[in-house]
Coordinates of C-alpha atoms in Angstrom, one line a residue:
M1240 CA 85.8 24.9 -3.6
S1241 CA 85.3 27.2 -0.5
Q1242 CA 82.8 26.5 2.1
Y1243 CA 79.8 28.9 2.3
R1244 CA 79.8 31.0 5.6
A1245 CA 76.6 33.1 6.2
P1246 CA 77.5 36.8 6.5
V1247 CA 75.9 37.1 10.0
R1248 CA 77.9 39.9 11.2
D1249 CA 77.1 42.2 8.2
Q1250 CA 73.4 41.2 8.6
R1251 CA 73.4 42.2 12.1
F1252 CA 75.1 45.6 11.3
V1253 CA 72.4 46.4 8.9
L1254 CA 69.4 45.2 11.0
H1255 CA 70.6 46.6 14.3
E1256 CA 72.9 49.5 13.7
V1257 CA 71.6 50.8 10.3
L1258 CA 68.0 50.1 10.3
N1259 CA 67.7 50.0 14.2
I1260 CA 64.7 47.6 14.0
A1261 CA 64.5 47.8 17.9
Q1262 CA 62.8 51.2 17.3
Y1263 CA 59.8 49.3 16.0
S1264 CA 59.2 47.3 19.1
D1265 CA 55.6 48.5 19.6
L1266 CA 54.5 46.9 16.3
P1267 CA 53.2 43.4 15.9
G1268 CA 56.0 40.9 15.3
F1269 CA 58.8 43.4 16.2
A1270 CA 58.0 43.0 19.9
D1271 CA 59.3 39.5 19.7
A1272 CA 62.2 40.5 17.6
D1273 CA 64.5 41.9 20.3
T1274 CA 68.3 42.1 19.6
D1275 CA 69.1 38.6 21.3
T1276 CA 66.3 36.8 19.6
V1277 CA 67.2 38.2 16.2
D1278 CA 70.9 37.3 16.8
A1279 CA 70.1 33.8 17.8
I1280 CA 67.8 33.3 14.8
L1281 CA 70.6 34.5 12.5
E1282 CA 73.0 32.1 14.1
E1283 CA 70.8 29.2 13.8
G1284 CA 69.8 30.0 10.3
A1285 CA 73.5 30.1 9.5
K1286 CA 74.0 26.7 10.8
F1287 CA 71.3 25.3 8.8
A1288 CA 72.4 26.9 5.5
E1289 CA 76.1 26.1 5.9
G1290 CA 75.6 22.6 7.4
V1291 CA 72.5 21.2 5.7
L1292 CA 71.7 23.1 2.5
A1293 CA 75.2 24.1 1.2
P1294 CA 76.5 20.5 0.9
I1295 CA 73.7 19.2 -1.2
S1296 CA 73.8 22.1 -3.7
K1297 CA 76.2 20.5 -6.0
V1298 CA 74.2 17.2 -5.7
G1299 CA 71.3 19.1 -7.0
D1300 CA 73.1 20.5 -9.8
V1301 CA 74.6 17.2 -10.9
E1302 CA 71.6 14.9 -10.4
G1303 CA 68.7 17.3 -11.1
C1304 CA 65.2 16.0 -10.9
T1305 CA 63.7 12.9 -12.5
R1306 CA 60.3 12.1 -13.8
D1307 CA 58.7 8.7 -14.4
A1308 CA 56.1 7.7 -17.0
D1309 CA 53.2 8.6 -14.8
G1310 CA 54.5 12.2 -14.4
N1311 CA 55.8 11.8 -10.9
V1312 CA 59.0 13.7 -9.9
T1313 CA 61.7 12.7 -7.8
T1314 CA 64.0 15.4 -6.3
P1315 CA 68.0 15.0 -5.8
T1316 CA 69.5 12.9 -3.2
G1317 CA 69.0 14.2 0.4
W1318 CA 66.7 17.1 -0.7
K1319 CA 63.4 15.7 0.6
E1320 CA 65.2 15.0 4.0
A1321 CA 66.5 18.6 4.1
F1322 CA 63.2 20.1 3.1
H1323 CA 61.5 18.2 6.0
Q1324 CA 64.1 19.4 8.5
M1325 CA 63.6 23.0 7.3
A1326 CA 59.8 22.6 7.8
E1327 CA 60.1 20.9 11.2
A1328 CA 62.4 23.5 12.4
G1329 CA 59.9 26.2 11.6
W1330 CA 62.0 28.2 9.1
T1331 CA 59.2 28.3 6.7
A1332 CA 56.7 29.9 9.1
L1333 CA 59.0 32.7 10.4
S1334 CA 57.0 35.7 9.1
S1335 CA 53.7 34.2 8.4
D1336 CA 50.4 35.0 10.0
P1337 CA 50.1 33.5 13.6
E1338 CA 46.5 32.9 12.9
Y1339 CA 47.4 30.0 10.4
G1340 CA 50.4 28.7 12.2
G1341 CA 53.2 31.4 11.4
Q1342 CA 55.6 32.9 14.0
G1343 CA 54.6 36.5 13.0
L1344 CA 58.1 37.8 13.0
P1345 CA 59.1 40.7 10.8
H1346 CA 59.6 40.1 7.1
V1347 CA 62.8 41.9 7.3
L1348 CA 64.2 39.3 9.3
N1349 CA 62.7 36.5 7.2
L1350 CA 64.6 38.2 4.1
A1351 CA 67.9 37.8 6.0
I1352 CA 67.3 34.0 6.5
N1353 CA 66.2 33.7 2.9
E1354 CA 69.5 35.1 1.7
M1355 CA 71.4 32.5 3.4
V1356 CA 69.2 29.7 1.9
S1357 CA 69.6 31.2 -1.5
S1358 CA 73.5 31.7 -1.2
S1359 CA 73.8 28.1 0.1
N1360 CA 71.4 26.5 -2.4
M1361 CA 69.4 28.7 -4.5
A1362 CA 67.3 25.9 -6.4
F1363 CA 66.3 24.3 -3.1
G1364 CA 65.1 27.7 -1.7
M1365 CA 62.6 28.0 -4.6
Y1366 CA 60.5 25.1 -3.1
P1367 CA 59.6 26.9 0.2
G1368 CA 59.7 30.4 -1.5
L1369 CA 57.0 29.5 -4.1
T1370 CA 54.9 27.8 -1.4
L1371 CA 54.8 30.9 0.8
G1372 CA 54.2 33.2 -2.1
A1373 CA 51.1 31.1 -3.0
A1374 CA 50.0 31.3 0.6
A1375 CA 50.3 35.1 0.6
A1376 CA 48.2 35.3 -2.4
L1377 CA 45.5 33.1 -0.8
H1378 CA 45.9 34.9 2.3
T1379 CA 45.1 38.2 0.4
G1380 CA 42.2 36.9 -1.9
G1381 CA 41.0 33.6 -0.5
S1382 CA 37.9 33.1 1.2
D1383 CA 37.8 32.2 4.9
E1384 CA 37.1 28.6 4.1
Q1385 CA 40.1 28.4 1.6
K1386 CA 42.4 30.2 4.2
E1387 CA 41.4 27.8 6.9
L1388 CA 41.9 24.6 4.5
Y1389 CA 45.1 25.6 2.9
L1390 CA 47.1 28.1 4.8
P1391 CA 48.1 26.2 7.9
K1392 CA 49.6 23.3 5.8
M1393 CA 51.2 25.7 3.4
I1394 CA 52.8 27.8 5.9
S1395 CA 54.2 24.7 7.6
C1396 CA 55.3 23.4 4.0
Q1397 CA 53.4 20.3 4.8
W1398 CA 51.8 21.1 1.4
G1399 CA 53.7 22.8 -1.3
G1400 CA 52.5 25.7 -3.7
T1401 CA 53.0 27.1 -7.2
M1402 CA 51.9 29.8 -9.4
N1403 CA 50.7 28.9 -13.1
L1404 CA 50.7 31.8 -15.4
T1405 CA 52.9 31.1 -18.5
E1406 CA 51.5 29.3 -21.4
P1407 CA 53.4 28.0 -24.5
H1408 CA 52.0 30.9 -26.5
C1409 CA 52.2 33.7 -24.1
G1410 CA 54.4 34.8 -21.2
T1411 CA 54.3 38.4 -20.1
D1412 CA 51.2 39.2 -22.2
L1413 CA 48.8 37.3 -20.0
G1414 CA 46.0 38.6 -21.9
L1415 CA 46.6 36.1 -24.5
L1416 CA 46.1 33.0 -22.2
R1417 CA 43.8 30.0 -23.2
T1418 CA 43.4 27.9 -20.3
K1419 CA 39.6 27.4 -19.7
A1420 CA 37.6 27.2 -16.5
A1421 CA 34.1 25.7 -16.9
P1422 CA 31.7 26.4 -14.0
Q1423 CA 30.0 23.3 -12.4
A1424 CA 26.7 23.0 -10.5
D1425 CA 28.5 22.4 -7.1
G1426 CA 30.4 25.8 -7.5
S1427 CA 33.7 24.3 -8.7
Y1428 CA 35.2 24.6 -12.0
K1429 CA 36.9 22.3 -14.5
I1430 CA 40.3 23.7 -15.4
T1431 CA 41.6 22.7 -18.9
G1432 CA 45.0 23.9 -20.5
Q1433 CA 48.7 23.7 -20.3
K1434 CA 51.1 25.8 -18.4
I1435 CA 54.9 25.9 -18.8
W1436 CA 57.9 26.8 -16.9
I1437 CA 56.1 26.0 -13.6
S1438 CA 58.8 26.1 -10.9
S1439 CA 58.1 23.4 -8.2
G1440 CA 55.3 22.1 -10.2
E1441 CA 55.7 18.5 -9.2
H1442 CA 58.0 16.9 -6.7
D1443 CA 58.2 14.3 -3.9
M1444 CA 58.8 16.7 -0.8
T1445 CA 55.4 17.4 0.2
E1446 CA 52.1 15.3 0.5
N1447 CA 50.1 17.7 -1.7
I1448 CA 50.8 20.5 -4.0
I1449 CA 48.4 23.5 -4.3
H1450 CA 48.4 25.2 -7.7
L1451 CA 47.2 28.7 -8.2
V1452 CA 46.1 28.8 -11.8
L1453 CA 45.2 31.6 -14.1
A1454 CA 42.3 30.8 -16.3
R1455 CA 39.5 32.3 -18.4
I1456 CA 35.8 31.4 -17.5
E1457 CA 33.8 30.7 -20.4
G1458 CA 32.4 34.0 -21.8
A1459 CA 34.9 36.2 -19.9
P1460 CA 36.0 39.3 -21.6
E1461 CA 39.1 39.1 -23.8
G1462 CA 42.5 40.2 -22.7
V1463 CA 43.5 40.7 -18.9
K1464 CA 40.1 42.0 -17.9
G1465 CA 38.8 38.4 -18.2
I1466 CA 41.4 36.5 -16.3
S1467 CA 40.3 34.6 -13.0
L1468 CA 42.4 32.9 -10.4
F1469 CA 41.6 29.3 -9.1
V1470 CA 43.1 27.0 -6.5
V1471 CA 43.7 23.6 -8.0
P1472 CA 45.2 21.0 -5.7
K1473 CA 47.1 18.0 -6.8
F1474 CA 45.0 15.9 -4.3
I1475 CA 41.6 17.2 -3.6
P1476 CA 41.2 17.6 0.3
D1477 CA 38.7 15.3 1.8
E1478 CA 36.0 16.1 4.5
N1479 CA 39.0 16.1 7.1
G1480 CA 41.2 18.3 5.0
D1481 CA 43.6 15.6 4.1
P1482 CA 44.7 14.6 0.8
G1483 CA 42.1 12.6 -0.9
E1484 CA 41.2 11.9 -4.7
R1485 CA 44.0 12.5 -7.2
N1486 CA 43.2 15.5 -9.4
S1487 CA 43.3 15.4 -13.2
L1488 CA 46.5 17.2 -13.6
K1489 CA 50.0 16.2 -13.9
C1490 CA 53.5 17.0 -15.0
G1491 CA 53.8 16.5 -18.7
G1492 CA 57.5 17.0 -18.8
L1493 CA 60.6 18.6 -17.1
E1494 CA 62.4 21.5 -18.7
H1495 CA 66.1 20.9 -19.4
K1496 CA 67.6 24.0 -18.2
M1497 CA 70.9 25.9 -18.1
G1498 CA 70.9 26.0 -14.3
I1499 CA 68.8 25.6 -11.0
H1500 CA 68.7 21.9 -11.9
G1501 CA 67.5 20.8 -8.4
N1502 CA 64.3 22.7 -8.9
A1503 CA 61.6 20.9 -10.9
T1504 CA 60.5 23.2 -13.6
C1505 CA 57.4 21.5 -15.2
V1506 CA 55.1 21.6 -17.9
M1507 CA 51.7 21.2 -16.3
D1508 CA 48.7 19.6 -18.1
Y1509 CA 45.2 20.2 -16.7
D1510 CA 42.6 18.1 -18.0
E1511 CA 39.2 19.2 -16.6
A1512 CA 41.0 19.3 -13.2
T1513 CA 38.8 20.5 -10.3
G1514 CA 39.5 24.0 -9.2
W1515 CA 37.8 26.6 -7.0
L1516 CA 37.6 30.4 -7.7
V1517 CA 39.9 32.6 -5.7
G1518 CA 38.4 36.0 -5.1
E1519 CA 36.0 37.3 -7.8
E1520 CA 35.5 36.4 -11.4
N1521 CA 37.7 38.2 -13.8
K1522 CA 39.8 39.6 -10.9
G1523 CA 42.5 37.0 -10.8
L1524 CA 45.4 38.9 -11.9
K1525 CA 45.3 41.5 -9.1
I1526 CA 45.3 38.7 -6.5
M1527 CA 48.2 36.8 -8.4
F1528 CA 50.2 40.1 -8.5
V1529 CA 50.6 39.6 -4.6
M1530 CA 52.5 36.5 -5.2
M1531 CA 54.2 37.8 -8.1
N1532 CA 55.5 41.0 -6.3
E1533 CA 56.7 38.8 -3.4
A1534 CA 58.5 36.5 -5.9
R1535 CA 60.0 39.6 -7.7
L1536 CA 61.5 40.7 -4.3
G1537 CA 62.7 37.1 -3.6
V1538 CA 64.5 37.0 -7.1
G1539 CA 66.2 40.4 -6.3
L1540 CA 67.4 38.8 -3.2
Q1541 CA 68.7 35.8 -5.2
G1542 CA 70.8 38.1 -7.3
Y1543 CA 72.9 39.6 -4.6
A1544 CA 72.8 36.2 -2.5
L1545 CA 74.5 34.4 -5.3
A1546 CA 76.9 37.3 -5.8
E1547 CA 77.8 36.8 -2.1
A1548 CA 78.4 33.1 -2.7
A1549 CA 80.6 34.0 -5.7
Y1550 CA 82.4 36.5 -3.7
Q1551 CA 83.3 34.1 -1.0
Q1552 CA 84.5 31.4 -3.5
S1553 CA 86.7 33.8 -5.5
L1554 CA 88.2 35.5 -2.4
A1555 CA 89.3 32.2 -1.2
F1556 CA 90.6 31.2 -4.5
A1557 CA 92.5 34.8 -4.8
K1558 CA 94.2 34.2 -1.5
D1559 CA 95.4 30.7 -2.4
R1560 CA 96.2 30.8 -6.0
I1561 CA 99.8 32.0 -6.6
Q1562 CA 100.7 33.5 -9.9
G1563 CA 103.0 36.3 -11.0
R1564 CA 104.6 38.9 -8.7
S1565 CA 103.1 42.0 -7.3
L1566 CA 103.8 45.2 -9.4
T1567 CA 105.3 46.8 -6.4
G1568 CA 107.6 44.0 -5.4
P1569 CA 107.1 40.4 -4.1
K1570 CA 104.7 39.8 -1.3
N1571 CA 105.2 36.1 -0.8
Q1572 CA 109.0 36.2 -0.2
D1573 CA 109.2 32.5 0.5
G1574 CA 107.3 31.4 -2.3
P1575 CA 107.7 31.1 -6.1
A1576 CA 105.0 33.6 -6.8
D1577 CA 102.4 35.9 -5.1
P1578 CA 98.8 35.1 -4.4
I1579 CA 96.7 36.7 -7.2
I1580 CA 95.0 39.0 -4.7
V1581 CA 98.0 41.2 -4.8
H1582 CA 97.1 42.1 -8.6
P1583 CA 95.0 45.4 -9.0
D1584 CA 92.8 43.8 -11.7
V1585 CA 91.8 41.0 -9.4
R1586 CA 91.3 43.4 -6.5
R1587 CA 89.0 45.4 -8.9
M1588 CA 86.7 42.4 -9.3
L1589 CA 86.8 41.5 -5.6
M1590 CA 86.1 45.1 -4.6
D1591 CA 83.2 45.3 -7.2
Q1592 CA 81.7 42.1 -5.5
K1593 CA 82.2 43.3 -2.0
S1594 CA 80.9 46.8 -2.4
F1595 CA 77.9 45.7 -4.4
V1596 CA 76.8 42.8 -2.2
E1597 CA 77.0 45.0 1.0
G1598 CA 75.0 47.8 -0.6
A1599 CA 72.6 45.5 -2.1
R1600 CA 72.0 43.6 1.3
A1601 CA 71.3 47.0 2.9
F1602 CA 68.9 48.1 0.1
A1603 CA 67.0 44.6 0.1
L1604 CA 66.6 44.7 4.0
W1605 CA 65.5 48.5 4.0
T1606 CA 62.9 47.6 1.3
A1607 CA 61.8 44.6 3.3
L1608 CA 61.4 46.9 6.4
Q1609 CA 59.2 49.1 4.2
G1610 CA 56.8 45.9 3.6
D1611 CA 56.7 45.4 7.4
L1612 CA 55.7 49.2 7.9
E1613 CA 53.1 49.0 5.2
E1614 CA 51.4 46.0 6.9
K1615 CA 52.1 46.9 10.6
A1616 CA 52.5 50.7 11.2
S1617 CA 49.8 52.4 13.3
D1618 CA 50.3 55.8 11.5
P1619 CA 48.3 55.7 8.2
A1620 CA 50.8 58.3 6.8
V1621 CA 53.8 55.8 7.6
R1622 CA 51.7 52.9 6.0
E1623 CA 51.0 55.0 2.9
K1624 CA 54.6 56.1 2.5
A1625 CA 55.9 52.4 2.9
G1626 CA 53.2 51.1 0.5
D1627 CA 54.4 53.9 -2.2
Y1628 CA 58.1 52.6 -1.7
M1629 CA 57.2 49.0 -2.1
A1630 CA 55.5 49.7 -5.4
L1631 CA 58.1 52.0 -6.6
L1632 CA 61.2 50.0 -5.5
T1633 CA 60.0 46.3 -6.4
P1634 CA 61.1 46.5 -10.1
I1635 CA 64.4 48.1 -9.1
V1636 CA 65.1 45.5 -6.4
K1637 CA 64.3 42.7 -8.9
S1638 CA 66.2 44.2 -11.9
Y1639 CA 69.1 46.0 -10.6
L1640 CA 70.2 43.5 -7.9
T1641 CA 70.0 40.7 -10.5
G1642 CA 71.7 42.4 -13.3
K1643 CA 74.6 43.6 -11.3
G1644 CA 74.5 40.4 -9.2
Y1645 CA 75.1 38.3 -12.3
D1646 CA 77.9 40.5 -13.3
M1647 CA 79.4 40.0 -9.8
V1648 CA 78.9 36.2 -10.1
S1649 CA 80.6 36.4 -13.6
N1650 CA 83.5 38.3 -12.0
G1651 CA 83.8 35.3 -9.5
L1652 CA 84.3 32.9 -12.6
Q1653 CA 86.8 35.2 -14.0
I1654 CA 89.0 35.4 -11.0
H1655 CA 89.2 31.6 -11.0
G1656 CA 90.5 31.8 -14.6
G1657 CA 90.5 28.4 -16.5
S1658 CA 89.5 26.7 -13.2
G1659 CA 86.3 28.7 -13.3
F1660 CA 85.3 27.4 -16.6
T1661 CA 85.3 23.8 -15.2
E1662 CA 82.7 22.2 -13.1
E1663 CA 85.1 21.3 -10.2
W1664 CA 85.2 24.6 -8.6
G1665 CA 81.5 25.6 -8.4
A1666 CA 81.9 29.2 -10.1
S1667 CA 80.3 27.6 -13.2
Q1668 CA 77.1 26.5 -11.2
L1669 CA 76.6 29.8 -9.6
L1670 CA 76.8 31.5 -13.2
R1671 CA 74.4 29.1 -14.7
D1672 CA 71.9 29.4 -11.6
A1673 CA 72.3 33.3 -11.7
R1674 CA 71.3 33.7 -15.2
I1675 CA 67.6 32.9 -14.7
T1676 CA 67.2 35.7 -12.2
L1677 CA 67.4 38.2 -15.1
I1678 CA 64.4 36.5 -16.7
Y1679 CA 62.0 35.0 -14.5
E1680 CA 59.0 36.8 -12.8
G1681 CA 59.2 39.3 -15.4
T1682 CA 62.2 39.9 -17.4
N1683 CA 64.4 42.9 -16.4
G1684 CA 63.4 44.7 -19.5
V1685 CA 59.7 44.4 -18.5
Q1686 CA 60.6 45.7 -15.0
A1687 CA 62.2 48.8 -16.4
L1688 CA 59.1 49.4 -18.5
D1689 CA 56.8 48.9 -15.4
L1690 CA 59.1 51.5 -13.7
V1691 CA 58.9 54.3 -16.1
G1692 CA 55.3 53.4 -17.5
R1693 CA 53.3 52.9 -14.3
K1694 CA 55.3 53.5 -11.2
L1695 CA 56.8 57.0 -11.6
A1696 CA 53.2 58.5 -12.5
M1697 CA 51.3 56.6 -9.9
H1698 CA 49.4 58.7 -7.3
G1699 CA 50.3 61.8 -9.1
M1700 CA 54.1 61.0 -8.6
R1701 CA 53.7 60.8 -4.9
P1702 CA 56.1 57.8 -4.4
I1703 CA 59.0 59.4 -6.4
T1704 CA 58.4 62.6 -4.8
S1705 CA 58.4 61.0 -1.3
F1706 CA 61.7 59.3 -2.1
F1707 CA 63.3 62.5 -3.5
N1708 CA 62.2 64.3 -0.3
E1709 CA 63.8 61.7 1.8
L1710 CA 67.0 61.9 0.1
D1711 CA 67.1 65.7 0.3
A1712 CA 66.4 65.5 4.0
F1713 CA 69.4 63.0 4.6
I1714 CA 71.7 65.1 2.5
A1715 CA 70.7 68.2 4.4
E1716 CA 71.8 66.6 7.8
G1717 CA 75.4 66.5 6.4
G1718 CA 78.1 64.5 8.2
D1719 CA 81.6 64.6 9.5
E1720 CA 84.7 64.6 7.3
S1721 CA 84.5 60.9 6.6
V1722 CA 80.9 60.9 5.8
Q1723 CA 80.8 64.1 3.7
P1724 CA 82.0 62.3 0.5
F1725 CA 79.1 60.0 0.7
I1726 CA 76.7 62.9 1.2
N1727 CA 78.2 64.6 -1.8
G1728 CA 78.0 61.4 -3.9
L1729 CA 74.4 60.9 -2.9
A1730 CA 73.5 64.5 -3.8
A1731 CA 75.2 64.2 -7.2
S1732 CA 73.4 60.9 -7.9
K1733 CA 70.1 62.1 -6.8
A1734 CA 70.5 65.1 -9.0
Q1735 CA 71.3 62.9 -12.0
L1736 CA 68.1 60.8 -11.1
K1737 CA 65.8 63.9 -10.8
E1738 CA 67.1 65.1 -14.2
G1739 CA 66.5 61.8 -15.8
T1740 CA 63.0 61.7 -14.3
D1741 CA 62.2 65.3 -15.5
W1742 CA 63.4 64.2 -19.0
L1743 CA 61.1 61.2 -19.0
M1744 CA 58.1 63.4 -18.0
N1745 CA 58.8 66.0 -20.6
N1746 CA 59.6 63.5 -23.6
A1747 CA 57.9 60.1 -23.1
L1748 CA 54.4 61.4 -23.6
Q1749 CA 55.2 62.8 -26.9
N1750 CA 56.8 59.5 -28.1
F1751 CA 56.2 56.4 -26.1
D1752 CA 59.4 55.0 -27.7
H1753 CA 61.4 57.4 -25.6
A1754 CA 60.1 55.8 -22.5
G1755 CA 61.0 52.4 -23.7
A1756 CA 64.4 53.4 -24.9
A1757 CA 65.3 55.2 -21.7
S1758 CA 63.9 52.6 -19.4
H1759 CA 66.9 50.5 -18.9
D1760 CA 69.3 53.1 -18.1
Y1761 CA 66.8 54.9 -16.0
L1762 CA 66.2 51.9 -14.0
N1763 CA 70.1 51.5 -13.5
L1764 CA 70.5 55.0 -12.5
F1765 CA 67.6 54.6 -10.0
G1766 CA 69.3 51.4 -8.6
L1767 CA 72.8 53.2 -8.4
T1768 CA 71.1 55.9 -6.4
C1769 CA 69.5 53.6 -4.0
L1770 CA 72.9 51.9 -3.2
T1771 CA 74.5 55.1 -2.9
Y1772 CA 71.9 56.1 -0.3
M1773 CA 72.5 52.8 1.5
W1774 CA 76.3 53.3 1.6
A1775 CA 75.8 56.9 2.8
K1776 CA 73.6 55.5 5.8
M1777 CA 76.1 52.8 6.4
A1778 CA 79.0 55.3 6.3
K1779 CA 77.3 57.5 8.9
V1780 CA 76.8 54.6 11.3
A1781 CA 80.5 53.4 10.8
S1782 CA 81.9 56.7 11.4
A1783 CA 80.0 57.4 14.5
K1784 CA 81.0 54.0 16.0
I1785 CA 84.6 54.7 15.3
A1786 CA 84.4 58.3 16.8
A1787 CA 82.8 56.6 20.0
G1788 CA 85.8 54.3 20.4
E1789 CA 84.5 51.1 18.8
T1790 CA 87.3 49.0 17.6
D1791 CA 85.4 46.1 15.6
P1792 CA 87.2 46.3 12.3
I1793 CA 83.8 46.2 10.3
Y1794 CA 83.5 50.0 10.7
A1795 CA 86.8 50.9 9.2
T1796 CA 86.3 48.3 6.5
K1797 CA 82.8 49.8 5.7
L1798 CA 84.3 53.3 5.1
K1799 CA 87.0 51.9 2.8
T1800 CA 84.6 49.7 0.9
G1801 CA 82.2 52.5 0.5
Q1802 CA 84.9 54.8 -0.6
Y1803 CA 85.6 52.3 -3.5
F1804 CA 81.9 52.4 -4.3
L1805 CA 81.9 56.2 -4.6
E1806 CA 85.0 56.3 -6.9
R1807 CA 84.4 53.2 -9.0
W1808 CA 80.6 52.8 -9.1
L1809 CA 79.1 56.4 -8.9
P1810 CA 80.6 57.6 -12.3
E1811 CA 78.3 55.1 -14.1
G1812 CA 75.4 57.5 -13.2
A1813 CA 76.5 60.1 -15.8
M1814 CA 76.7 57.4 -18.5
H1815 CA 73.3 56.2 -17.8
L1816 CA 71.7 59.7 -17.7
S1817 CA 73.5 60.6 -21.0
K1818 CA 72.2 57.4 -22.7
L1819 CA 68.6 57.6 -21.5
Q1820 CA 68.5 61.3 -22.7
A1821 CA 69.5 60.3 -26.1
G1822 CA 66.0 59.0 -26.5
A1823 CA 64.8 56.4 -29.1
D1824 CA 65.6 58.0 -32.3
S1825 CA 68.7 56.2 -33.3
M1826 CA 67.5 53.1 -31.5
M1827 CA 64.4 52.8 -33.8
A1828 CA 65.8 54.4 -37.0
L1829 CA 67.0 51.3 -38.7
E1830 CA 64.3 49.3 -40.6
A1831 CA 63.5 45.9 -39.5
E1832 CA 64.6 44.5 -42.9
A1833 CA 68.2 46.0 -42.4
F1834 CA 69.1 44.0 -39.4

């Protein structure tokens, strides 16, 4: 099994040369993120991921979490110590609000660090990730008192955090939830119900766990209009803000999962647990969506982060494993066979991995930058456009990067051959861990429906129109001889996406099944266009650097890798367009009884 190495050089290329984040030095947080500081943070983050998190990833997979008779959960060997080391070093507070103990650095930099964490140990990264997502929801919807009580300790990860949505009888359709909230004379509520699949629901790494729980207040309207959000701590804070009385909630069981064994995925039982309303009655889902949207971006990150780890593993294996001879003559003259990297089909899988990961990384970082601009830009028009992009692109980041990311992890196992099917080499763990990314935080099918059903038409189609205008402006700039193929590829992909969008607008309202039938392929066509845009931006930078006499091999490698993307990925666009335009008729024609 190869040793994980954080892709610091490529992250620096995207942050400094493609996104040029130094141009935003007048914005809050960016002023402290000069080039030297960013590079130092990336280097130190790499050391932590490589030296602390990667070595305990397999331990977590093998040991998993354990639960005792009282519902207490113990995490794998070494995880508690690594968690404390992460918190004490300040990694969890990197981009959080300084008013509550955060460092206030850009989210785009935080995402780069989170990639390292997910690549080196995905299940571990879920503990701080969910905590900070819960903190973000409280930051948005909580009262001043709730923020002062909870945020400093959650941002520092002294306390953990979760979100509790799913129940045994309802997942995506939250309007069916049954968990009850009974108001009390002192302003608190008694929360009663059961939640399932609660990641990090119970563990031994923090002194308290703050659960955000969706529930229905007695007498509330049916459906999603009657859902409220409550903060329900494992230990009720005392007058000093320290963990006090144990609340009447516990982990009723641990899920036995295909992967992410090191993360405690819990059944949570609430038996008249004490909770406090967050925000207004019956408005809880809107606040919880702050956390859910952050989580969806984080899951998209997991998709390409695991693909990066798989690429590193399979590349090392392909260079070392000898089998057969090159079709154009022996390359390893002194050995009995050539390394399998000489074979075109192995190269195909490696190039698929490499071209996807680098395009996905640029796309994820570019999207994270939009989140920074939405929050921090001084120009209202810039904030509006960035907010539109965040709404439009979140389902694409989540779904496209996890769906294709899983395919790339599967490529990694395939390159290993029979060795990959055994547990010794680590490829199987990555595949098992990656599979959940297509499911949790809203399945990829649900994300596709969200894209075509809500995001395209929002604000009178302003977000998608703005995106098309940006692509058109970039295409109009053109490029030199080495960049022009990327410009042409982007123009072709954008034209296909525009045709698909127009088809949906003209057909989906006549028959809603057309929208559902087209949604998967439309999202994939959109994701392909986004990565093509990123490759065009990277190619323009690389070409300019080469023309200026730069000799760093990364620039020539970018152009070669991007050329592969154009030739081997871009043709999928025509397929997706043709399939989405086929509509729903053949898909829905067969009676249910005939299956």
